[in-house]
Amino acid sequence: MSEHSGSASGAPAGASAPSTIRLTVGQALVRFLAAQYTERDGERQRLIAGTFGIFGHGNVAGVGQALLQNAVDPAEGEAEMPYYQARNEQNMVHAAVAYARTKNRLQTLACTASIGPGSTNMVTGAALATIDRIPVLILPSDVFAGRAVDPVLQQLEDERAMDVTVNDAFRPVSRFFDRIWRPEQLIPSALAAMRVLTDPAETGAVTLALPQDVQAEAHDWPLEFFRERTWHVGRPVPEPAALDRALEVIRSARRPLVVAGGGAVYSEASAALTAFADATGIPVADTQAGKGAISADHPASVGGVGATGNDAANTLAAEADVVIGVGTRYTDFTTASHTAFRDPDVRFVNLNVKAFDAAKHSAEMLVADARTGLEALTAALAEDTGAYRAPQEHQDRARELVAAWEERSAPCFAQHDQELPAQTEIFGALNELMGEDDIVINAAGSMPGDLQALWRARTPLQYHLEYGYSCMGYELPASLGAKMAAPDSEVVAIIGDGTFQMAPQEIATIVAEDVKVILVILQNHGWSSIGALSESHGSQRFGTKYRMRNEKTGLLDGGKLPMDIAANIRSYGIEVQEVSSTDDFRSAYRRAEDSEHATAIVVNTDLYGPNPPGIGWWDVPVSQVSRLASTQEASARYEEEKAPQRHYL
């Protein structure tokens, strides 16, 4: 590569060192990304730890060439940018999200794809990342900026404007979006992208759309652009006046409840949350993203709250006069569609690094890092005369409710009088078999509900549920990303047969990279979650079972599909065990644990449960008029169950 200082070629000895370097946009981007670092609490690490990619005509000669050059002929002082070959563009974004989540948002991966469908395949992954507040860098290829070729293969032509492409679909699902029409635009855009990726309040998907001719275009770049940069991830402290207002509300509480969300995990606030619970005796419930922020073994832990929460946490939520949200965005599952918190005078204190979330439910806002905020609250409450503690009768009631719930839910783990095990039996076995630093991964369907109610997470690392976007297909690629981020942990992805059919492709990547994960596929020949929801809402499980078309009825209610999932997985080249009992599953898991390579366990389970008993509710409207009696009955129930719903004002 050539370098330029502004002087003529062949400058005499002693001339000033070159101040620019000539690189393509793709080469400059790769070199820049490899030099970015984050730091928090004195720990420094690479921000972009590697790049997933699938190459097509839009990026093979641009970013693809840059990654090749970095791998085989790096310039002096140029850091390595590892490349990982994916099989599906949506999957690679999921893997990057799982990697970033496992790294508590301090590291992530970049994802490059070709123009057209290669790029739009990443839109779902971008939405998931932004909704879940997880940083990921997305590099979709784009049309020709020079427009010498128009339309190029796979280009969307918009008659209203020449600068609209399919990549504009990324705008609403990205925290930052830019299209690099000219090489020099990369400098401010790349710096802005890093700012968003490392901002704990504003992070999410960051998208830099790269026209394919611009990727290959050469430019004289200032060397300063490629220096190592450290992006310091701060811990904002509470404003004193806001802290006083929050303390006033907490001190008034007779039946307080903490709701710990994902922010308590990402800010590494587990010790601070535990100390707060120890000091105050306030019961701590958790969301899907916050489970494990306090150990399930802690006396103050009451487990999952909301639509799929347990009865103990939901009873305490219904009675709470003060709710302290820590790093939660209060999704409808957390609030049971605004029916969970039923005290007519309930008040909220929301500790959140993002003001948007801190303001929810007319709360007293404590805009701060979860760890520093909890530390400030704990210290201030300890300074009170006699120090604030939740009333002893409230603490005792919480423990009694948890004990009652554990007794009531115990049958979920026991063997049932049915041919195949319930998925809850498998979850109970896994919960016993997995270590504190192992990682269980799951996403959409009935399984997250069962897991939130039943899983006892002992560390923040152990429980990895994607439920902000509830995206089928997340689990398998997420196991790859999580294992890359935590190579010493056993990573187990629990995957339904429906989800497996949507996104099995990254098994090939797992094999190619020899990544040791355990895939647990629960086969029940249908969509269990939506089937149960359909039945409870009067739609008779229509379209939710995997069946052949019945010539007599014209419906999909014939015999089971002959698909052999175990054989399908074996075709990728990994070991598969197929079991039909919980005891056999335990043995299979131990064998998988002892293996040095990826293993799959296909478990034949019962489609109909049983599932955990619970009092949570979720608002899914039912048809108000129908000729079907099942729908009429469901509609009447819906109106009754909706009655407690309200705004928290």
PDB file of N, CA and C in Angstrom, residues 524-526 545-549 556-561 607-608:
ATOM      1  N   ASN A 524     -42.194 -31.650  19.535  1.00  0.00           N
ATOM      2  CA  ASN A 524     -43.574 -31.976  19.919  1.00  0.00           C
ATOM      3  C   ASN A 524     -44.540 -31.851  18.741  1.00  0.00           C
ATOM      4  N   HIS A 525     -43.982 -31.683  17.531  1.00  0.00           N
ATOM      5  CA  HIS A 525     -44.764 -31.693  16.294  1.00  0.00           C
ATOM      6  C   HIS A 525     -45.800 -30.575  16.244  1.00  0.00           C
ATOM      7  N   GLY A 526     -45.396 -29.407  16.720  1.00  0.00           N
ATOM      8  CA  GLY A 526     -46.304 -28.266  16.628  1.00  0.00           C
ATOM      9  C   GLY A 526     -45.745 -27.050  17.323  1.00  0.00           C
ATOM     10  N   LYS A 545     -50.345 -27.148  14.501  1.00  0.00           N
ATOM     11  CA  LYS A 545     -49.731 -28.470  14.566  1.00  0.00           C
ATOM     12  C   LYS A 545     -49.085 -28.783  13.221  1.00  0.00           C
ATOM     13  N   TYR A 546     -48.020 -29.571  13.259  1.00  0.00           N
ATOM     14  CA  TYR A 546     -47.349 -29.965  12.026  1.00  0.00           C
ATOM     15  C   TYR A 546     -47.981 -31.257  11.525  1.00  0.00           C
ATOM     16  N   ARG A 547     -48.908 -31.112  10.587  1.00  0.00           N
ATOM     17  CA  ARG A 547     -49.660 -32.254  10.091  1.00  0.00           C
ATOM     18  C   ARG A 547     -49.755 -32.194   8.563  1.00  0.00           C
ATOM     19  N   MET A 548     -50.048 -33.333   7.974  1.00  0.00           N
ATOM     20  CA  MET A 548     -50.255 -33.423   6.532  1.00  0.00           C
ATOM     21  C   MET A 548     -51.638 -32.868   6.180  1.00  0.00           C
ATOM     22  N   ARG A 549     -51.780 -32.409   4.953  1.00  0.00           N
ATOM     23  CA  ARG A 549     -53.088 -31.955   4.486  1.00  0.00           C
ATOM     24  C   ARG A 549     -54.041 -33.141   4.409  1.00  0.00           C
ATOM     25  N   LEU A 556     -55.089 -28.975   7.659  1.00  0.00           N
ATOM     26  CA  LEU A 556     -53.817 -29.585   8.045  1.00  0.00           C
ATOM     27  C   LEU A 556     -54.018 -30.358   9.349  1.00  0.00           C
ATOM     28  N   ASP A 557     -54.824 -31.408   9.284  1.00  0.00           N
ATOM     29  CA  ASP A 557     -55.103 -32.217  10.462  1.00  0.00           C
ATOM     30  C   ASP A 557     -54.955 -33.705  10.161  1.00  0.00           C
ATOM     31  N   GLY A 558     -54.099 -34.023   9.191  1.00  0.00           N
ATOM     32  CA  GLY A 558     -53.826 -35.415   8.854  1.00  0.00           C
ATOM     33  C   GLY A 558     -52.711 -35.986   9.709  1.00  0.00           C
ATOM     34  N   GLY A 559     -51.955 -36.920   9.162  1.00  0.00           N
ATOM     35  CA  GLY A 559     -50.869 -37.547   9.904  1.00  0.00           C
ATOM     36  C   GLY A 559     -49.713 -36.595  10.146  1.00  0.00           C
ATOM     37  N   LYS A 560     -48.840 -36.991  11.082  1.00  0.00           N
ATOM     38  CA  LYS A 560     -47.673 -36.169  11.398  1.00  0.00           C
ATOM     39  C   LYS A 560     -46.725 -36.094  10.202  1.00  0.00           C
ATOM     40  N   LEU A 561     -46.049 -34.982  10.084  1.00  0.00           N
ATOM     41  CA  LEU A 561     -45.057 -34.844   9.024  1.00  0.00           C
ATOM     42  C   LEU A 561     -43.944 -35.861   9.231  1.00  0.00           C
ATOM     43  N   LEU A 607     -46.889 -32.377  23.489  1.00  0.00           N
ATOM     44  CA  LEU A 607     -47.311 -31.063  22.996  1.00  0.00           C
ATOM     45  C   LEU A 607     -48.139 -30.292  24.012  1.00  0.00           C
ATOM     46  N   TYR A 608     -48.821 -30.993  24.912  1.00  0.00           N
ATOM     47  CA  TYR A 608     -49.821 -30.345  25.751  1.00  0.00           C
ATOM     48  C   TYR A 608     -49.362 -30.058  27.181  1.00  0.00           C
TER      49      TYR A 608
END
